[in-house]
Amino acid sequence: MQFELEIVLRDRDRAIAETRIHAGNDAPGWTEADVEQILKTMLLAVDHAKNPGSTQEFVTLRGFSWIVEPSEGGVVIAIEIPTGAVVAGPFDIEQPRLDALISRVLAAASPNRPVIH
C-alpha cells in the first residue's frame, strides 16, 4: 500500500512531500503491527529529512503528540515531535478504529506497562 507524507521541520519554512510503501495490510484491515510500522515510518521520515544520508532505522514510540483527523479520502495521522511534524495519509479507515489501534500500540510500547511472567 502506498501513502503520502508531508514533513515540516522546525528550522525550515517549507514542507517536504514523500511517498512511502507499507508492505502490510491495507488500511481497512490494519492490525496493531501495521499501525506500529506506519508510526515508525513517519518518525523515521522526520529524522531522515533532518539528517539526510542517515542510516538510522531504530525508533521508539514515545515522546510525541498525535492525532487522527478526517481528511478528503479518509483520515490522516499527524505526529508532532521536537524536531518537527509529519502528516501521513489519507487512509481508508474509520477514525475511531484508527484512534483505538494507535492507543493500543502506544500503550504496548510504554516502558511503564505491567510485565506478566
Protein backbone atom coordinates (compact mmCIF):
# COMPACT_ATOMS: atom_id res chain seq x y z
CA MET A 1 0.00 0.00 0.00
CA GLN A 2 1.34 3.41 -0.98
CA PHE A 3 0.77 6.51 1.17
CA GLU A 4 1.84 10.15 1.26
CA LEU A 5 3.83 12.00 3.91
CA GLU A 6 4.24 15.73 4.48
CA ILE A 7 7.10 16.66 6.78
CA VAL A 8 7.70 20.11 8.27
CA LEU A 9 10.92 20.58 10.22
CA ARG A 10 11.09 23.25 12.93
CA ASP A 11 14.01 25.07 11.31
CA ARG A 12 12.59 25.07 7.77
CA ASP A 13 9.92 27.15 6.10
CA ARG A 14 8.53 24.58 3.65
CA ALA A 15 7.09 21.09 3.72
CA ILE A 16 8.75 18.02 2.26
CA ALA A 17 6.39 15.66 0.43
CA GLU A 18 7.28 11.99 0.15
CA THR A 19 5.63 8.74 -0.84
CA ARG A 20 6.15 5.57 1.18
CA ILE A 21 5.17 1.94 0.74
CA HIS A 22 3.64 -0.15 3.52
CA ALA A 23 4.08 -3.85 2.80
CA GLY A 24 1.40 -4.92 5.30
CA ASN A 25 -2.36 -4.86 5.17
CA ASP A 26 -4.40 -2.13 3.51
CA ALA A 27 -5.84 0.39 5.98
CA PRO A 28 -9.32 -1.15 6.43
CA GLY A 29 -7.68 -4.37 7.64
CA TRP A 30 -4.90 -2.86 9.73
CA THR A 31 -3.68 -4.63 12.84
CA GLU A 32 -1.56 -3.20 15.66
CA ALA A 33 1.55 -4.39 13.76
CA ASP A 34 0.53 -2.37 10.69
CA VAL A 35 -0.09 0.77 12.75
CA GLU A 36 3.21 0.34 14.60
CA GLN A 37 5.04 0.17 11.27
CA ILE A 38 3.23 3.24 9.89
CA LEU A 39 4.07 5.28 13.02
CA LYS A 40 7.73 4.21 12.89
CA THR A 41 7.88 5.05 9.18
CA MET A 42 6.54 8.52 9.94
CA LEU A 43 9.05 9.17 12.74
CA LEU A 44 11.98 7.88 10.70
CA ALA A 45 10.93 10.11 7.80
CA VAL A 46 11.28 13.16 10.06
CA ASP A 47 14.72 12.00 11.19
CA HIS A 48 15.87 11.35 7.61
CA ALA A 49 14.57 14.76 6.50
CA LYS A 50 16.50 16.41 9.32
CA ASN A 51 19.61 14.24 8.79
CA PRO A 52 19.93 13.40 5.07
CA GLY A 53 22.04 10.33 4.49
CA SER A 54 21.26 8.96 7.96
CA THR A 55 21.08 5.20 8.20
CA GLN A 56 19.13 5.37 11.47
CA GLU A 57 16.41 2.71 11.46
CA PHE A 58 15.60 2.40 15.18
CA VAL A 59 12.77 4.42 16.67
CA THR A 60 10.80 4.26 19.90
CA LEU A 61 7.11 5.01 20.08
CA ARG A 62 7.06 7.56 22.88
CA GLY A 63 7.59 11.25 23.40
CA PHE A 64 5.32 12.55 20.66
CA SER A 65 1.86 14.03 20.25
CA TRP A 66 -0.50 12.53 17.71
CA ILE A 67 -3.99 12.96 16.35
CA VAL A 68 -6.18 11.25 13.76
CA GLU A 69 -8.18 13.74 11.72
CA PRO A 70 -10.76 13.37 8.94
CA SER A 71 -9.48 14.32 5.51
CA GLU A 72 -10.66 14.08 1.95
CA GLY A 73 -10.41 10.39 1.09
CA GLY A 74 -10.30 9.09 4.68
CA VAL A 75 -8.28 10.10 7.71
CA VAL A 76 -4.75 11.33 8.29
CA ILE A 77 -2.35 10.72 11.16
CA ALA A 78 -0.46 13.78 12.38
CA ILE A 79 2.56 13.49 14.68
CA GLU A 80 4.46 16.30 16.34
CA ILE A 81 7.91 15.90 17.91
CA PRO A 82 10.53 18.47 18.95
CA THR A 83 12.21 18.19 15.53
CA GLY A 84 9.04 18.92 13.56
CA ALA A 85 5.79 17.38 12.39
CA VAL A 86 4.65 14.78 9.90
CA VAL A 87 1.24 14.01 8.43
CA ALA A 88 0.50 10.70 6.68
CA GLY A 89 -2.48 9.64 4.63
CA PRO A 90 -5.23 9.80 3.77
CA PHE A 91 -6.07 6.27 4.86
CA ASP A 92 -9.34 4.47 4.23
CA ILE A 93 -10.11 3.51 7.83
CA GLU A 94 -12.65 4.76 10.35
CA GLN A 95 -11.30 7.43 12.69
CA PRO A 96 -12.40 5.72 15.95
CA ARG A 97 -10.84 2.41 14.84
CA LEU A 98 -7.51 4.04 13.97
CA ASP A 99 -7.54 6.03 17.24
CA ALA A 100 -8.03 2.78 19.16
CA LEU A 101 -5.29 0.97 17.23
CA ILE A 102 -2.79 3.78 17.84
CA SER A 103 -3.71 3.90 21.53
CA ARG A 104 -3.11 0.16 21.89
CA VAL A 105 0.21 0.32 20.01
CA LEU A 106 1.48 3.17 22.18
CA ALA A 107 0.29 1.50 25.39
CA ALA A 108 2.14 -1.67 24.42
CA ALA A 109 5.31 0.34 23.75
CA SER A 110 5.12 2.12 27.12
CA PRO A 111 8.04 1.33 29.42
CA ASN A 112 5.62 1.51 32.39
CA ARG A 113 3.32 -1.26 31.26
CA PRO A 114 2.89 -4.18 33.66
CA VAL A 115 5.05 -7.22 32.99
CA ILE A 116 3.45 -10.65 33.28
CA HIS A 117 5.82 -13.57 33.84
